[in-house]
């Protein structure tokens, strides 16, 4: 299903689409009456041979109608919006889980709640990039912030839009009433990678959520192996994450190729094979000298030789 706010799949999105349809349904007759009478009067009372155009004024009943009807309409819309906004802004009541979401140029990172089911071997909590997995029917509170510039979080089928502002935490809630995959996108222009700052929310049936979580934790533990942790940490702290995706980590960049299974690939960047420690180090150190014109910059001098070695070692575990 496309990202579309008028195809609501949860109570949050339903509240806004309900207001939209009421306004739309009232606006159509208003448009028809106003434009219809304008056109009708223009034709009927126009100056023409055998008919003289005249001025009319002072019709109490008409004036009362076109004052009272719009007033009542505007007041009703205000009441309706107020009512639905209370529902939309009611972030804290009945929350089933709270997820911390951080936007950065140009990816989203989701930190799962501080609960046993999301704990990794090393005691840290599961963090993923781009994709957030939630249980169906659960009210999920999203605590939003940003690392650099203003981003905006919007998954139209599930709920309203909210800005992610550096230095502040804003919040919203989402709920999916059906299992499925819901797409979203950063909605505030935030630089050249803005169009690639995608959001995917996967809603799992309640009874399958724990299974999903244990698989995600197993994957994250593999990526978090203490023997290659130095490389992982360097990778995640450097510019790599802005361009590359490694599923199960916060790295969710879309500018460069996905590296989730880099160690199983036949070559690096389509030109350098096999994928081994030596070639990975060569590539990370100075990709432009191997593949001229490539977007990926040289990292020799930006990262130390040790750091590049560590990263290569970690990438080799991504099978
Ligand atoms: Cu982030 Cu646009």
Short mmCIF file of C-alpha atoms and ligand atoms in Angstrom, two decimals:
data_model
loop_
_atom_site.label_atom_id
_atom_site.label_comp_id
_atom_site.label_asym_id
_atom_site.label_seq_id
_atom_site.Cartn_x
_atom_site.Cartn_y
_atom_site.Cartn_z
CA UNK A 1 0.00 0.00 0.00
CA UNK A 2 1.23 3.47 -0.82
CA UNK A 3 1.93 6.11 1.80
CA UNK A 4 -1.44 7.85 1.71
CA UNK A 5 -3.12 9.69 4.60
CA UNK A 6 -6.65 8.99 3.34
CA UNK A 7 -6.13 5.26 3.64
CA UNK A 8 -5.87 5.19 7.45
CA UNK A 9 -4.74 1.95 9.11
CA UNK A 10 -4.80 3.15 12.71
CA UNK A 11 -6.76 5.45 15.02
CA UNK A 12 -4.28 8.34 14.71
CA UNK A 13 -4.55 8.51 10.94
CA UNK A 14 -8.30 7.85 11.13
CA UNK A 15 -8.76 10.96 13.29
CA UNK A 16 -7.14 13.24 10.69
CA UNK A 17 -8.76 11.63 7.69
CA UNK A 18 -12.16 11.89 9.41
CA UNK A 19 -11.70 15.67 9.80
CA UNK A 20 -10.51 15.88 6.21
CA UNK A 21 -13.58 14.12 4.78
CA UNK A 22 -16.04 16.20 6.84
CA UNK A 23 -14.39 19.44 5.65
CA UNK A 24 -14.32 18.11 2.09
CA UNK A 25 -18.00 17.08 2.20
CA UNK A 26 -19.00 20.55 3.47
CA UNK A 27 -16.74 22.42 1.06
CA UNK A 28 -18.27 20.81 -2.06
CA UNK A 29 -21.84 22.18 -1.56
CA UNK A 30 -20.43 25.58 -0.55
CA UNK A 31 -18.37 25.68 -3.75
CA UNK A 32 -21.38 24.56 -5.81
CA UNK A 33 -23.76 27.11 -4.25
CA UNK A 34 -21.36 30.07 -4.42
CA UNK A 35 -20.08 29.41 -7.96
CA UNK A 36 -23.51 28.28 -9.16
CA UNK A 37 -25.27 31.47 -8.02
CA UNK A 38 -22.45 33.60 -9.40
CA UNK A 39 -22.71 32.04 -12.84
CA UNK A 40 -26.52 31.96 -12.76
CA UNK A 41 -26.81 35.66 -11.77
CA UNK A 42 -24.15 36.66 -14.28
CA UNK A 43 -26.13 35.13 -17.10
CA UNK A 44 -29.68 35.88 -15.93
CA UNK A 45 -29.24 39.54 -14.93
CA UNK A 46 -26.63 40.66 -17.44
CA UNK A 47 -27.10 43.75 -19.63
CA UNK A 48 -28.38 42.69 -23.04
CA UNK A 49 -30.73 43.98 -25.77
CA UNK A 50 -34.18 44.28 -24.21
CA UNK A 51 -32.86 43.90 -20.62
CA UNK A 52 -31.25 46.51 -18.45
CA UNK A 53 -28.76 45.44 -15.67
CA UNK A 54 -29.81 46.79 -12.26
CA UNK A 55 -28.30 47.04 -8.76
CA UNK A 56 -30.00 45.05 -5.98
CA UNK A 57 -29.32 45.50 -2.29
CA UNK A 58 -30.86 44.94 1.13
CA UNK A 59 -32.27 41.41 1.31
CA UNK A 60 -32.48 40.59 5.02
CA UNK A 61 -33.24 36.90 4.74
CA UNK A 62 -30.39 36.20 2.29
CA UNK A 63 -27.93 38.20 4.36
CA UNK A 64 -28.94 36.35 7.52
CA UNK A 65 -28.49 32.99 5.79
CA UNK A 66 -25.04 33.74 4.43
CA UNK A 67 -23.91 35.04 7.80
CA UNK A 68 -25.39 32.38 10.06
CA UNK A 69 -24.62 29.29 7.96
CA UNK A 70 -20.86 29.94 7.54
CA UNK A 71 -20.58 30.96 11.23
CA UNK A 72 -22.17 27.71 12.36
CA UNK A 73 -19.94 25.78 9.97
CA UNK A 74 -16.71 27.40 11.14
CA UNK A 75 -17.63 26.90 14.82
CA UNK A 76 -18.46 23.24 14.18
CA UNK A 77 -15.17 22.69 12.35
CA UNK A 78 -13.30 24.27 15.25
CA UNK A 79 -15.07 21.97 17.72
CA UNK A 80 -14.43 18.92 15.56
CA UNK A 81 -10.74 19.73 15.04
CA UNK A 82 -10.30 20.48 18.74
CA UNK A 83 -11.84 17.16 19.65
CA UNK A 84 -9.69 15.16 17.20
CA UNK A 85 -6.54 17.13 18.09
CA UNK A 86 -7.01 16.13 21.72
CA UNK A 87 -7.04 12.51 20.59
CA UNK A 88 -4.02 13.02 18.32
CA UNK A 89 -2.02 14.86 21.00
CA UNK A 90 -2.91 12.40 23.75
CA UNK A 91 0.49 10.73 23.57
CA UNK A 92 0.80 9.27 27.03
CA UNK A 93 -2.50 7.57 27.88
CA UNK A 94 -2.46 3.79 27.38
CA UNK A 95 0.99 3.68 25.77
CA UNK A 96 2.14 0.08 25.19
CA UNK A 97 5.74 0.92 24.27
CA UNK A 98 7.99 3.95 23.83
CA UNK A 99 10.53 4.14 21.04
CA UNK A 100 13.20 6.82 20.86
CA UNK A 101 13.72 8.03 17.31
CA UNK A 102 16.65 10.12 16.18
CA UNK A 103 16.88 11.70 12.75
CA UNK A 104 20.23 12.56 11.24
CA UNK A 105 21.43 13.39 7.76
CA UNK A 106 20.08 11.09 6.25
CA UNK A 107 18.73 8.23 8.24
CA UNK A 108 16.51 7.41 11.20
CA UNK A 109 17.63 5.41 14.23
CA UNK A 110 15.09 3.62 16.42
CA UNK A 111 15.99 2.75 20.02
CA UNK A 112 13.63 0.12 21.42
CA UNK A 113 12.27 0.30 24.98
CA UNK A 114 14.49 -0.53 27.93
CA UNK A 115 12.92 -3.99 28.38
CA UNK A 116 14.38 -7.46 28.71
CA UNK A 117 13.12 -8.59 25.29
CA UNK A 118 15.16 -5.86 23.57
CA UNK A 119 18.41 -6.42 25.50
CA UNK A 120 21.62 -7.43 23.74
CA UNK A 121 24.35 -9.64 25.19
CA UNK A 122 26.44 -6.63 26.15
CA UNK A 123 23.54 -5.09 28.09
CA UNK A 124 22.75 -2.41 25.52
CA UNK A 125 19.30 -1.97 23.99
CA UNK A 126 18.36 -2.84 20.43
CA UNK A 127 18.78 0.04 17.96
CA UNK A 128 17.77 -0.28 14.34
CA UNK A 129 17.89 2.00 11.33
CA UNK A 130 15.12 2.90 8.91
CA UNK A 131 12.80 0.06 9.94
CA UNK A 132 10.71 0.02 13.09
CA UNK A 133 8.85 -3.16 14.05
CA UNK A 134 5.79 -2.84 16.24
CA UNK A 135 2.99 -5.13 17.42
CA UNK A 136 -0.47 -4.73 15.88
CA UNK A 137 -3.01 -2.88 18.01
CA UNK A 138 -0.46 -1.42 20.40
CA UNK A 139 -0.19 2.30 21.04
CA UNK A 140 3.43 3.18 20.34
CA UNK A 141 4.83 6.45 21.65
CA UNK A 142 7.54 7.96 19.49
CA UNK A 143 9.98 10.32 21.20
CA UNK A 144 11.58 12.27 18.41
CA UNK A 145 14.76 14.24 18.24
CA UNK A 146 17.44 15.14 15.72
CA UNK A 147 21.20 15.06 15.70
CA UNK A 148 21.79 17.85 13.16
CA UNK A 149 19.04 19.73 11.31
CA UNK A 150 15.24 19.70 11.44
CA UNK A 151 13.71 16.54 10.00
CA UNK A 152 10.09 15.53 9.96
CA UNK A 153 8.65 12.11 10.75
CA UNK A 154 5.61 11.00 8.78
CA UNK A 155 4.08 7.62 8.14
CA UNK A 156 0.83 8.77 6.48
CA UNK A 157 -1.23 5.57 6.83
CA UNK A 158 -0.60 5.47 10.58
CA UNK A 159 -0.58 9.02 11.80
CA UNK A 160 0.25 12.65 11.77
CA UNK A 161 3.48 14.36 10.99
CA UNK A 162 5.92 15.66 13.60
CA UNK A 163 9.16 17.65 13.37
CA UNK A 164 12.38 16.20 14.78
CA UNK A 165 14.22 19.20 16.19
CA UNK A 166 17.85 19.17 17.38
CA UNK A 167 18.09 19.75 21.13
CA UNK A 168 14.39 19.11 21.73
CA UNK A 169 12.22 16.07 22.17
CA UNK A 170 8.86 16.07 20.49
CA UNK A 171 6.46 13.18 20.69
CA UNK A 172 3.66 11.54 18.80
CA UNK A 173 1.92 8.18 18.89
CA UNK A 174 1.16 5.60 16.26
CA UNK A 175 -0.91 2.49 16.17
CA UNK A 176 -1.39 -0.02 13.37
CA UNK A 177 -4.68 -1.90 13.43
CA UNK A 178 -3.62 -4.42 10.78
CA UNK A 179 -0.40 -6.31 10.25
CA UNK A 180 1.58 -5.03 7.31
CA UNK A 181 4.32 -2.77 6.06
CA UNK A 182 3.78 0.96 6.20
CA UNK A 183 5.99 3.40 4.37
CA UNK A 184 6.96 6.88 5.38
CA UNK A 185 9.50 9.52 4.61
CA UNK A 186 11.28 12.50 6.10
CA UNK A 187 9.01 15.42 5.30
CA UNK A 188 11.26 18.41 5.87
CA UNK A 189 13.94 19.24 3.31
CA UNK A 190 17.15 18.45 5.17
CA UNK A 191 19.90 18.31 2.54
CA UNK A 192 20.83 16.34 -0.52
CA UNK A 193 19.93 12.95 0.93
CA UNK A 194 16.46 14.09 2.04
CA UNK A 195 14.60 12.03 -0.57
CA UNK A 196 16.35 8.88 0.66
CA UNK A 197 15.46 9.39 4.30
CA UNK A 198 12.81 6.70 4.30
CA UNK A 199 10.83 5.12 7.12
CA UNK A 200 9.41 1.61 7.14
CA UNK A 201 7.11 0.45 9.91
CA UNK A 202 6.33 -3.24 10.04
CA UNK A 203 3.39 -4.26 12.22
CA UNK A 204 3.50 -7.87 13.41
CA UNK A 205 0.53 -9.78 14.86
CA UNK A 206 0.77 -9.63 18.67
CA UNK A 207 1.60 -13.34 19.03
CA UNK A 208 4.47 -13.13 16.52
CA UNK A 209 6.14 -10.05 17.94
CA UNK A 210 8.26 -11.86 20.53
CA UNK A 211 9.58 -14.17 17.79
CA UNK A 212 10.51 -11.19 15.65
CA UNK A 213 12.27 -9.59 18.64
CA UNK A 214 14.36 -12.68 19.41
CA UNK A 215 15.49 -12.91 15.75
CA UNK A 216 16.37 -9.22 15.75
CA UNK A 217 18.31 -9.62 18.99
CA UNK A 218 20.21 -12.65 17.63
CA UNK A 219 21.17 -10.65 14.50
CA UNK A 220 22.19 -7.65 16.59
CA UNK A 221 24.30 -9.86 18.88
CA UNK A 222 26.10 -11.27 15.84
CA UNK A 223 26.81 -7.73 14.59
CA UNK A 224 27.89 -6.78 18.09
CA UNK A 225 30.44 -9.58 18.61
CA UNK A 226 33.02 -8.33 21.13
CA UNK A 227 35.87 -9.51 18.86
CA UNK A 228 34.85 -7.10 16.08
CA UNK A 229 33.19 -4.45 18.23
CA UNK A 230 35.93 -1.86 17.66
CA UNK A 231 35.28 -1.90 13.91
CA UNK A 232 31.54 -1.76 14.39
CA UNK A 233 31.76 1.20 16.74
CA UNK A 234 34.09 3.07 14.39
CA UNK A 235 31.82 2.36 11.44
CA UNK A 236 28.72 3.57 13.28
CA UNK A 237 30.46 6.69 14.58
CA UNK A 238 31.84 7.75 11.20
CA UNK A 239 30.42 9.11 7.96
CA UNK A 240 29.83 5.52 6.74
CA UNK A 241 26.30 5.43 8.19
CA UNK A 242 25.18 8.46 6.18
CA UNK A 243 25.54 6.48 2.95
CA UNK A 244 25.37 2.76 3.76
CA UNK A 245 22.75 0.49 5.26
CA UNK A 246 23.60 -2.42 7.53
CA UNK A 247 20.34 -4.03 8.66
CA UNK A 248 20.19 -4.51 12.41
CA UNK A 249 22.26 -1.38 13.11
CA UNK A 250 21.40 2.31 12.97
CA UNK A 251 23.26 2.56 9.64
CA UNK A 252 20.51 3.22 7.11
CA UNK A 253 22.03 5.50 4.46
CA UNK A 254 20.75 5.10 0.93
CA UNK A 255 23.40 6.93 -1.10
CA UNK A 256 25.82 3.98 -1.25
CA UNK A 257 25.20 0.26 -1.61
CA UNK A 258 23.78 -1.79 1.25
CA UNK A 259 26.46 -3.66 3.22
CA UNK A 260 24.26 -6.05 5.22
CA UNK A 261 25.76 -9.08 3.42
CA UNK A 262 28.95 -7.54 2.04
CA UNK A 263 31.08 -10.53 3.09
CA UNK A 264 29.00 -12.83 0.85
CA UNK A 265 29.33 -10.58 -2.22
CA UNK A 266 31.56 -11.59 -5.13
CA UNK A 267 33.31 -8.23 -5.21
CA UNK A 268 33.60 -4.75 -3.69
CA UNK A 269 31.93 -1.95 -5.62
CA UNK A 270 31.65 -4.21 -8.66
CA UNK A 271 35.38 -3.93 -9.39
CA UNK A 272 37.53 -5.36 -6.62
CA UNK A 273 37.46 -9.05 -5.79
CA UNK A 274 37.47 -11.08 -3.69
CA UNK A 275 35.97 -9.47 -0.59
CA UNK A 276 38.78 -9.95 1.89
CA UNK A 277 40.63 -7.97 4.52
CA UNK A 278 43.31 -6.69 2.16
CA UNK A 279 40.87 -5.48 -0.52
CA UNK A 280 38.47 -3.94 1.97
CA UNK A 281 41.33 -1.96 3.52
CA UNK A 282 42.43 -0.82 0.05
CA UNK A 283 38.91 0.17 -0.86
CA UNK A 284 38.09 2.10 2.33
CA UNK A 285 41.50 3.83 2.27
CA UNK A 286 41.16 5.14 -1.25
CA UNK A 287 38.12 4.04 -3.27
CA UNK A 288 38.43 6.87 -5.86
CA UNK A 289 41.82 5.56 -7.00
CA UNK A 290 40.27 2.13 -7.69
CA UNK A 291 37.01 3.35 -9.23
CA UNK A 292 37.42 6.93 -10.52
CA UNK A 293 34.38 9.18 -10.21
CA UNK A 294 32.90 7.24 -7.28
CA UNK A 295 31.02 9.25 -4.62
CA UNK A 296 32.79 7.49 -1.75
CA UNK A 297 35.69 9.63 -0.53
CA UNK A 298 39.17 8.52 0.57
CA UNK A 299 39.27 7.59 4.21
CA UNK A 300 43.03 7.34 4.47
CA UNK A 301 43.96 10.29 6.67
CA UNK A 302 40.37 10.69 7.90
CA UNK A 303 40.50 7.41 9.82
CA UNK A 304 43.67 5.82 11.18
CA UNK A 305 45.06 2.64 9.60
CA UNK A 306 44.00 0.78 12.73
CA UNK A 307 40.42 2.07 12.42
CA UNK A 308 40.26 1.08 8.74
CA UNK A 309 41.57 -2.39 9.61
CA UNK A 310 38.95 -2.71 12.37
CA UNK A 311 36.13 -1.69 10.03
CA UNK A 312 37.27 -4.19 7.40
CA UNK A 313 37.39 -6.92 10.03
CA UNK A 314 33.84 -6.15 11.12
CA UNK A 315 32.55 -5.96 7.52
CA UNK A 316 33.91 -9.46 6.95
CA UNK A 317 31.48 -10.77 9.59
CA UNK A 318 28.51 -9.48 7.59
CA UNK A 319 27.64 -12.65 5.71
CU1 LIG B 1 15.54 14.44 6.95
CU2 LIG B 1 14.44 15.44 5.11
#
